[in-house]
PDB file of N, CA and C in Angstrom:
ATOM      1  N   MET A   1      20.001 -44.419 -27.578  1.00 75.00           N
ATOM      2  CA  MET A   1      20.476 -43.925 -26.368  1.00 75.00           C
ATOM      3  C   MET A   1      19.535 -44.500 -25.245  1.00 75.00           C
ATOM      4  N   PRO A   2      20.133 -45.006 -24.167  1.00 76.00           N
ATOM      5  CA  PRO A   2      19.237 -45.512 -23.129  1.00 76.00           C
ATOM      6  C   PRO A   2      18.598 -44.414 -22.352  1.00 76.00           C
ATOM      7  N   LYS A   3      17.353 -44.687 -21.846  1.00 79.00           N
ATOM      8  CA  LYS A   3      16.600 -43.765 -21.124  1.00 79.00           C
ATOM      9  C   LYS A   3      17.104 -43.667 -19.685  1.00 79.00           C
ATOM     10  N   SER A   4      17.179 -42.461 -19.103  1.00 78.00           N
ATOM     11  CA  SER A   4      17.677 -42.381 -17.712  1.00 78.00           C
ATOM     12  C   SER A   4      16.480 -42.736 -16.782  1.00 78.00           C
ATOM     13  N   GLN A   5      16.939 -43.062 -15.602  1.00 78.00           N
ATOM     14  CA  GLN A   5      16.006 -43.504 -14.607  1.00 78.00           C
ATOM     15  C   GLN A   5      15.382 -42.284 -13.985  1.00 78.00           C
ATOM     16  N   VAL A   6      14.050 -42.422 -13.612  1.00 78.00           N
ATOM     17  CA  VAL A   6      13.352 -41.353 -12.923  1.00 78.00           C
ATOM     18  C   VAL A   6      13.450 -41.620 -11.450  1.00 78.00           C
ATOM     19  N   ARG A   7      13.864 -40.517 -10.729  1.00 75.00           N
ATOM     20  CA  ARG A   7      13.936 -40.646  -9.270  1.00 75.00           C
ATOM     21  C   ARG A   7      12.662 -40.277  -8.689  1.00 75.00           C
ATOM     22  N   LYS A   8      12.295 -41.033  -7.639  1.00 79.00           N
ATOM     23  CA  LYS A   8      11.067 -40.752  -6.970  1.00 79.00           C
ATOM     24  C   LYS A   8      11.440 -39.940  -5.723  1.00 79.00           C
ATOM     25  N   LYS A   9      10.793 -38.747  -5.646  1.00 80.00           N
ATOM     26  CA  LYS A   9      11.086 -37.799  -4.539  1.00 80.00           C
ATOM     27  C   LYS A   9       9.979 -38.039  -3.524  1.00 80.00           C
ATOM     28  N   LYS A  10      10.387 -37.903  -2.272  1.00 81.00           N
ATOM     29  CA  LYS A  10       9.357 -37.990  -1.195  1.00 81.00           C
ATOM     30  C   LYS A  10       8.640 -36.695  -1.090  1.00 81.00           C
ATOM     31  N   VAL A  11       7.331 -36.775  -0.739  1.00 82.00           N
ATOM     32  CA  VAL A  11       6.482 -35.604  -0.608  1.00 82.00           C
ATOM     33  C   VAL A  11       6.946 -34.870   0.682  1.00 82.00           C
ATOM     34  N   TYR A  12       7.165 -33.560   0.586  1.00 82.00           N
ATOM     35  CA  TYR A  12       7.555 -32.758   1.632  1.00 82.00           C
ATOM     36  C   TYR A  12       6.480 -32.589   2.632  1.00 82.00           C
ATOM     37  N   THR A  13       6.780 -32.878   3.914  1.00 81.00           N
ATOM     38  CA  THR A  13       5.775 -32.544   5.000  1.00 81.00           C
ATOM     39  C   THR A  13       6.485 -31.710   5.954  1.00 81.00           C
ATOM     40  N   PRO A  14       6.010 -30.553   6.296  1.00 78.00           N
ATOM     41  CA  PRO A  14       6.667 -29.569   7.113  1.00 78.00           C
ATOM     42  C   PRO A  14       6.688 -30.133   8.533  1.00 78.00           C
ATOM     43  N   PRO A  15       7.658 -29.871   9.387  1.00 81.00           N
ATOM     44  CA  PRO A  15       7.707 -30.291  10.654  1.00 81.00           C
ATOM     45  C   PRO A  15       6.524 -29.749  11.545  1.00 81.00           C
ATOM     46  N   THR A  16       6.148 -30.654  12.446  1.00 78.00           N
ATOM     47  CA  THR A  16       4.939 -30.248  13.204  1.00 78.00           C
ATOM     48  C   THR A  16       5.309 -29.229  14.402  1.00 78.00           C
ATOM     49  N   ASP A  17       6.523 -29.294  14.784  1.00 76.00           N
ATOM     50  CA  ASP A  17       6.943 -28.474  15.955  1.00 76.00           C
ATOM     51  C   ASP A  17       7.084 -26.940  15.646  1.00 76.00           C
ATOM     52  N   VAL A  18       7.249 -26.617  14.304  1.00 72.00           N
ATOM     53  CA  VAL A  18       7.380 -25.225  13.936  1.00 72.00           C
ATOM     54  C   VAL A  18       6.019 -24.829  13.290  1.00 72.00           C
ATOM     55  N   ARG A  19       5.461 -23.805  14.011  1.00 67.00           N
ATOM     56  CA  ARG A  19       4.089 -23.299  13.568  1.00 67.00           C
ATOM     57  C   ARG A  19       4.165 -21.847  13.360  1.00 67.00           C
ATOM     58  N   PRO A  20       3.457 -21.383  12.330  1.00 64.00           N
ATOM     59  CA  PRO A  20       3.465 -19.874  12.136  1.00 64.00           C
ATOM     60  C   PRO A  20       2.833 -19.123  13.396  1.00 64.00           C
ATOM     61  N   THR A  21       3.326 -17.965  13.649  1.00 60.00           N
ATOM     62  CA  THR A  21       2.818 -17.241  14.831  1.00 60.00           C
ATOM     63  C   THR A  21       1.443 -16.689  14.605  1.00 60.00           C
ATOM     64  N   ALA A  22       1.253 -16.142  13.398  1.00 57.00           N
ATOM     65  CA  ALA A  22      -0.058 -15.564  13.090  1.00 57.00           C
ATOM     66  C   ALA A  22      -0.601 -16.198  11.782  1.00 57.00           C
ATOM     67  N   THR A  23      -1.666 -16.818  11.806  1.00 59.00           N
ATOM     68  CA  THR A  23      -2.168 -17.370  10.524  1.00 59.00           C
ATOM     69  C   THR A  23      -3.188 -16.440   9.955  1.00 59.00           C
ATOM     70  N   ALA A  24      -3.536 -16.684   8.744  1.00 54.00           N
ATOM     71  CA  ALA A  24      -4.512 -15.801   8.093  1.00 54.00           C
ATOM     72  C   ALA A  24      -5.843 -15.935   8.624  1.00 54.00           C
ATOM     73  N   ALA A  25      -6.189 -16.975   9.220  1.00 59.00           N
ATOM     74  CA  ALA A  25      -7.505 -17.265   9.923  1.00 59.00           C
ATOM     75  C   ALA A  25      -7.618 -16.351  11.187  1.00 59.00           C
ATOM     76  N   THR A  26      -6.538 -16.024  11.906  1.00 72.00           N
ATOM     77  CA  THR A  26      -6.685 -15.306  13.030  1.00 72.00           C
ATOM     78  C   THR A  26      -6.620 -13.780  12.841  1.00 72.00           C
ATOM     79  N   ARG A  27      -6.208 -13.287  11.704  1.00 76.00           N
ATOM     80  CA  ARG A  27      -6.138 -11.956  11.440  1.00 76.00           C
ATOM     81  C   ARG A  27      -7.548 -11.434  11.083  1.00 76.00           C
ATOM     82  N   LYS A  28      -7.868 -10.172  11.590  1.00 85.00           N
ATOM     83  CA  LYS A  28      -9.145  -9.583  11.399  1.00 85.00           C
ATOM     84  C   LYS A  28      -9.115  -8.876  10.058  1.00 85.00           C
ATOM     85  N   PRO A  29     -10.196  -8.840   9.368  1.00 87.00           N
ATOM     86  CA  PRO A  29     -10.177  -8.060   8.065  1.00 87.00           C
ATOM     87  C   PRO A  29     -10.120  -6.505   8.472  1.00 87.00           C
ATOM     88  N   SER A  30      -9.807  -5.718   7.485  1.00 85.00           N
ATOM     89  CA  SER A  30      -9.713  -4.288   7.751  1.00 85.00           C
ATOM     90  C   SER A  30     -11.074  -3.672   7.948  1.00 85.00           C
ATOM     91  N   PRO A  31     -11.126  -2.552   8.718  1.00 88.00           N
ATOM     92  CA  PRO A  31     -12.401  -1.839   8.799  1.00 88.00           C
ATOM     93  C   PRO A  31     -12.767  -1.238   7.501  1.00 88.00           C
ATOM     94  N   VAL A  32     -14.092  -0.908   7.297  1.00 90.00           N
ATOM     95  CA  VAL A  32     -14.558  -0.442   6.003  1.00 90.00           C
ATOM     96  C   VAL A  32     -14.042   0.939   5.716  1.00 90.00           C
ATOM     97  N   TRP A  33     -13.764   1.734   6.754  1.00 92.00           N
ATOM     98  CA  TRP A  33     -13.336   3.163   6.592  1.00 92.00           C
ATOM     99  C   TRP A  33     -11.984   3.201   5.991  1.00 92.00           C
ATOM    100  N   LEU A  34     -11.055   2.182   6.136  1.00 92.00           N
ATOM    101  CA  LEU A  34      -9.708   2.357   5.781  1.00 92.00           C
ATOM    102  C   LEU A  34      -9.547   2.552   4.265  1.00 92.00           C
ATOM    103  N   PRO A  35     -10.125   1.619   3.395  1.00 92.00           N
ATOM    104  CA  PRO A  35      -9.933   1.877   1.999  1.00 92.00           C
ATOM    105  C   PRO A  35     -10.627   3.165   1.406  1.00 92.00           C
ATOM    106  N   ILE A  36     -11.768   3.444   2.115  1.00 94.00           N
ATOM    107  CA  ILE A  36     -12.472   4.684   1.683  1.00 94.00           C
ATOM    108  C   ILE A  36     -11.607   5.961   2.072  1.00 94.00           C
ATOM    109  N   THR A  37     -11.087   5.992   3.266  1.00 94.00           N
ATOM    110  CA  THR A  37     -10.217   7.103   3.621  1.00 94.00           C
ATOM    111  C   THR A  37      -8.994   7.172   2.640  1.00 94.00           C
ATOM    112  N   ALA A  38      -8.322   6.017   2.400  1.00 95.00           N
ATOM    113  CA  ALA A  38      -7.210   6.026   1.564  1.00 95.00           C
ATOM    114  C   ALA A  38      -7.505   6.559   0.115  1.00 95.00           C
ATOM    115  N   VAL A  39      -8.620   6.138  -0.425  1.00 95.00           N
ATOM    116  CA  VAL A  39      -8.989   6.655  -1.768  1.00 95.00           C
ATOM    117  C   VAL A  39      -9.293   8.164  -1.716  1.00 95.00           C
ATOM    118  N   ALA A  40      -9.965   8.531  -0.588  1.00 96.00           N
ATOM    119  CA  ALA A  40     -10.302   9.987  -0.471  1.00 96.00           C
ATOM    120  C   ALA A  40      -8.979  10.784  -0.361  1.00 96.00           C
ATOM    121  N   LEU A  41      -8.024  10.225   0.328  1.00 95.00           N
ATOM    122  CA  LEU A  41      -6.689  11.007   0.457  1.00 95.00           C
ATOM    123  C   LEU A  41      -5.941  11.080  -0.915  1.00 95.00           C
ATOM    124  N   ILE A  42      -6.065  10.053  -1.649  1.00 96.00           N
ATOM    125  CA  ILE A  42      -5.434  10.070  -2.979  1.00 96.00           C
ATOM    126  C   ILE A  42      -6.113  11.102  -3.905  1.00 96.00           C
ATOM    127  N   VAL A  43      -7.466  11.166  -3.824  1.00 96.00           N
ATOM    128  CA  VAL A  43      -8.130  12.124  -4.650  1.00 96.00           C
ATOM    129  C   VAL A  43      -7.957  13.531  -4.155  1.00 96.00           C
ATOM    130  N   VAL A  44      -7.853  13.812  -2.909  1.00 95.00           N
ATOM    131  CA  VAL A  44      -7.593  15.144  -2.306  1.00 95.00           C
ATOM    132  C   VAL A  44      -6.189  15.528  -2.676  1.00 95.00           C
ATOM    133  N   GLY A  45      -5.277  14.685  -2.522  1.00 95.00           N
ATOM    134  CA  GLY A  45      -3.838  15.016  -2.874  1.00 95.00           C
ATOM    135  C   GLY A  45      -3.683  15.380  -4.269  1.00 95.00           C
ATOM    136  N   ILE A  46      -4.237  14.520  -5.170  1.00 95.00           N
ATOM    137  CA  ILE A  46      -4.142  14.838  -6.619  1.00 95.00           C
ATOM    138  C   ILE A  46      -4.963  16.156  -6.946  1.00 95.00           C
ATOM    139  N   GLY A  47      -6.084  16.294  -6.388  1.00 94.00           N
ATOM    140  CA  GLY A  47      -6.802  17.549  -6.607  1.00 94.00           C
ATOM    141  C   GLY A  47      -6.145  18.747  -6.114  1.00 94.00           C
ATOM    142  N   TRP A  48      -5.503  18.711  -4.975  1.00 93.00           N
ATOM    143  CA  TRP A  48      -4.694  19.834  -4.415  1.00 93.00           C
ATOM    144  C   TRP A  48      -3.595  20.222  -5.366  1.00 93.00           C
ATOM    145  N   LEU A  49      -2.802  19.183  -5.880  1.00 93.00           N
ATOM    146  CA  LEU A  49      -1.758  19.492  -6.793  1.00 93.00           C
ATOM    147  C   LEU A  49      -2.249  20.068  -8.145  1.00 93.00           C
ATOM    148  N   VAL A  50      -3.362  19.560  -8.636  1.00 94.00           N
ATOM    149  CA  VAL A  50      -3.877  20.013  -9.908  1.00 94.00           C
ATOM    150  C   VAL A  50      -4.308  21.458  -9.791  1.00 94.00           C
ATOM    151  N   VAL A  51      -5.012  21.781  -8.666  1.00 93.00           N
ATOM    152  CA  VAL A  51      -5.489  23.189  -8.528  1.00 93.00           C
ATOM    153  C   VAL A  51      -4.298  24.000  -8.339  1.00 93.00           C
ATOM    154  N   TYR A  52      -3.257  23.601  -7.675  1.00 92.00           N
ATOM    155  CA  TYR A  52      -2.087  24.371  -7.415  1.00 92.00           C
ATOM    156  C   TYR A  52      -1.360  24.733  -8.731  1.00 92.00           C
ATOM    157  N   TYR A  53      -1.180  23.708  -9.608  1.00 91.00           N
ATOM    158  CA  TYR A  53      -0.519  23.965 -10.833  1.00 91.00           C
ATOM    159  C   TYR A  53      -1.374  24.761 -11.895  1.00 91.00           C
ATOM    160  N   LEU A  54      -2.639  24.476 -11.954  1.00 92.00           N
ATOM    161  CA  LEU A  54      -3.495  25.172 -12.899  1.00 92.00           C
ATOM    162  C   LEU A  54      -3.754  26.623 -12.489  1.00 92.00           C
ATOM    163  N   SER A  55      -3.713  26.968 -11.177  1.00 90.00           N
ATOM    164  CA  SER A  55      -3.992  28.336 -10.794  1.00 90.00           C
ATOM    165  C   SER A  55      -2.681  29.142 -10.777  1.00 90.00           C
ATOM    166  N   GLU A  56      -1.599  28.531 -11.309  1.00 83.00           N
ATOM    167  CA  GLU A  56      -0.248  29.214 -11.317  1.00 83.00           C
ATOM    168  C   GLU A  56       0.221  29.603  -9.955  1.00 83.00           C
ATOM    169  N   GLN A  57       0.009  28.737  -9.060  1.00 81.00           N
ATOM    170  CA  GLN A  57       0.515  28.806  -7.638  1.00 81.00           C
ATOM    171  C   GLN A  57      -0.207  29.821  -6.826  1.00 81.00           C
ATOM    172  N   ALA A  58      -1.437  30.215  -7.177  1.00 78.00           N
ATOM    173  CA  ALA A  58      -2.281  31.200  -6.501  1.00 78.00           C
ATOM    174  C   ALA A  58      -3.161  30.489  -5.491  1.00 78.00           C
ATOM    175  N   TYR A  59      -3.674  29.285  -5.820  1.00 80.00           N
ATOM    176  CA  TYR A  59      -4.561  28.577  -4.981  1.00 80.00           C
ATOM    177  C   TYR A  59      -3.944  27.248  -4.604  1.00 80.00           C
ATOM    178  N   PRO A  60      -4.345  26.536  -3.749  1.00 81.00           N
ATOM    179  CA  PRO A  60      -5.309  26.619  -2.663  1.00 81.00           C
ATOM    180  C   PRO A  60      -4.992  27.573  -1.581  1.00 81.00           C
ATOM    181  N   VAL A  61      -3.716  27.690  -1.152  1.00 82.00           N
ATOM    182  CA  VAL A  61      -3.277  28.698  -0.171  1.00 82.00           C
ATOM    183  C   VAL A  61      -2.051  29.364  -0.702  1.00 82.00           C
ATOM    184  N   ALA A  62      -2.212  30.635  -1.123  1.00 82.00           N
ATOM    185  CA  ALA A  62      -1.109  31.334  -1.826  1.00 82.00           C
ATOM    186  C   ALA A  62       0.009  31.614  -0.952  1.00 82.00           C
ATOM    187  N   SER A  63      -0.215  31.852   0.339  1.00 86.00           N
ATOM    188  CA  SER A  63       0.928  32.189   1.226  1.00 86.00           C
ATOM    189  C   SER A  63       1.708  31.118   1.661  1.00 86.00           C
ATOM    190  N   TRP A  64       1.311  29.884   1.384  1.00 85.00           N
ATOM    191  CA  TRP A  64       2.130  28.617   1.677  1.00 85.00           C
ATOM    192  C   TRP A  64       3.240  28.409   0.628  1.00 85.00           C
ATOM    193  N   GLY A  65       3.023  28.921  -0.583  1.00 83.00           N
ATOM    194  CA  GLY A  65       4.004  28.757  -1.589  1.00 83.00           C
ATOM    195  C   GLY A  65       4.282  27.337  -2.013  1.00 83.00           C
ATOM    196  N   TYR A  66       5.447  26.931  -2.046  1.00 85.00           N
ATOM    197  CA  TYR A  66       5.794  25.554  -2.393  1.00 85.00           C
ATOM    198  C   TYR A  66       5.341  24.527  -1.369  1.00 85.00           C
ATOM    199  N   TRP A  67       4.956  24.962  -0.183  1.00 89.00           N
ATOM    200  CA  TRP A  67       4.478  24.039   0.795  1.00 89.00           C
ATOM    201  C   TRP A  67       3.143  23.335   0.353  1.00 89.00           C
ATOM    202  N   ASN A  68       2.438  23.951  -0.653  1.00 90.00           N
ATOM    203  CA  ASN A  68       1.303  23.311  -1.186  1.00 90.00           C
ATOM    204  C   ASN A  68       1.596  21.952  -1.852  1.00 90.00           C
ATOM    205  N   LEU A  69       2.841  21.857  -2.385  1.00 91.00           N
ATOM    206  CA  LEU A  69       3.283  20.554  -2.956  1.00 91.00           C
ATOM    207  C   LEU A  69       3.411  19.559  -1.821  1.00 91.00           C
ATOM    208  N   ALA A  70       3.962  19.976  -0.718  1.00 94.00           N
ATOM    209  CA  ALA A  70       4.117  19.050   0.507  1.00 94.00           C
ATOM    210  C   ALA A  70       2.720  18.516   0.904  1.00 94.00           C
ATOM    211  N   VAL A  71       1.721  19.483   0.872  1.00 93.00           N
ATOM    212  CA  VAL A  71       0.451  19.017   1.432  1.00 93.00           C
ATOM    213  C   VAL A  71      -0.129  18.046   0.440  1.00 93.00           C
ATOM    214  N   GLY A  72       0.009  18.234  -0.890  1.00 94.00           N
ATOM    215  CA  GLY A  72      -0.565  17.291  -1.837  1.00 94.00           C
ATOM    216  C   GLY A  72       0.124  15.932  -1.839  1.00 94.00           C
ATOM    217  N   PHE A  73       1.435  15.967  -1.888  1.00 95.00           N
ATOM    218  CA  PHE A  73       2.214  14.717  -1.720  1.00 95.00           C
ATOM    219  C   PHE A  73       2.047  14.047  -0.445  1.00 95.00           C
ATOM    220  N   GLY A  74       1.966  14.828   0.670  1.00 95.00           N
ATOM    221  CA  GLY A  74       1.737  14.240   1.982  1.00 95.00           C
ATOM    222  C   GLY A  74       0.471  13.452   2.110  1.00 95.00           C
ATOM    223  N   ALA A  75      -0.622  13.951   1.439  1.00 95.00           N
ATOM    224  CA  ALA A  75      -1.927  13.290   1.441  1.00 95.00           C
ATOM    225  C   ALA A  75      -1.780  12.006   0.720  1.00 95.00           C
ATOM    226  N   MET A  76      -1.022  12.045  -0.453  1.00 95.00           N
ATOM    227  CA  MET A  76      -0.901  10.726  -1.124  1.00 95.00           C
ATOM    228  C   MET A  76       0.008   9.716  -0.520  1.00 95.00           C
ATOM    229  N   VAL A  77       1.057  10.130   0.207  1.00 96.00           N
ATOM    230  CA  VAL A  77       1.889   9.254   0.967  1.00 96.00           C
ATOM    231  C   VAL A  77       1.166   8.668   2.156  1.00 96.00           C
ATOM    232  N   SER A  78       0.281   9.513   2.830  1.00 96.00           N
ATOM    233  CA  SER A  78      -0.459   8.955   3.893  1.00 96.00           C
ATOM    234  C   SER A  78      -1.426   7.926   3.398  1.00 96.00           C
ATOM    235  N   SER A  79      -2.001   8.095   2.192  1.00 96.00           N
ATOM    236  CA  SER A  79      -2.884   7.108   1.693  1.00 96.00           C
ATOM    237  C   SER A  79      -2.181   5.728   1.348  1.00 96.00           C
ATOM    238  N   LEU A  80      -0.881   5.845   0.905  1.00 95.00           N
ATOM    239  CA  LEU A  80      -0.147   4.694   0.774  1.00 95.00           C
ATOM    240  C   LEU A  80       0.142   3.890   2.051  1.00 95.00           C
ATOM    241  N   ILE A  81       0.458   4.762   3.117  1.00 94.00           N
ATOM    242  CA  ILE A  81       0.494   4.107   4.450  1.00 94.00           C
ATOM    243  C   ILE A  81      -0.659   3.345   4.896  1.00 94.00           C
ATOM    244  N   LEU A  82      -1.830   4.057   4.664  1.00 93.00           N
ATOM    245  CA  LEU A  82      -3.026   3.334   5.072  1.00 93.00           C
ATOM    246  C   LEU A  82      -3.255   2.111   4.190  1.00 93.00           C
ATOM    247  N   LEU A  83      -3.006   2.150   2.950  1.00 92.00           N
ATOM    248  CA  LEU A  83      -3.216   1.008   2.111  1.00 92.00           C
ATOM    249  C   LEU A  83      -2.223  -0.103   2.356  1.00 92.00           C
ATOM    250  N   SER A  84      -1.113   0.185   3.002  1.00 92.00           N
ATOM    251  CA  SER A  84      -0.236  -0.880   3.375  1.00 92.00           C
ATOM    252  C   SER A  84      -0.767  -1.741   4.506  1.00 92.00           C
ATOM    253  N   ARG A  85      -1.680  -1.122   5.323  1.00 89.00           N
ATOM    254  CA  ARG A  85      -2.313  -1.856   6.400  1.00 89.00           C
ATOM    255  C   ARG A  85      -3.636  -2.546   6.088  1.00 89.00           C
ATOM    256  N   TRP A  86      -4.041  -2.481   4.807  1.00 87.00           N
ATOM    257  CA  TRP A  86      -5.269  -3.071   4.311  1.00 87.00           C
ATOM    258  C   TRP A  86      -5.078  -4.565   4.144  1.00 87.00           C
ATOM    259  N   ARG A  87      -6.038  -5.342   4.662  1.00 86.00           N
ATOM    260  CA  ARG A  87      -6.098  -6.804   4.513  1.00 86.00           C
ATOM    261  C   ARG A  87      -7.267  -7.183   3.692  1.00 86.00           C
TER     262      ARG A  87
END
């Protein structure tokens, strides 16, 4: 069987008139407090939920009832929002 010919492709060069608006070099790195705060919020949220379940819904705040779940999950969601801004 005869061998097929190999086509030579030209090397792609991007057009010079189109430039990205923000390059990685112009972006500033995240401040140090951002990952520390995010990790702290994750730990606080998980700790809040664990205490709530282990205390049979008596602690951290008994009068809030099921709103304790909202506080715990809210802390974890806010940490995810912070982590989405981390560079």
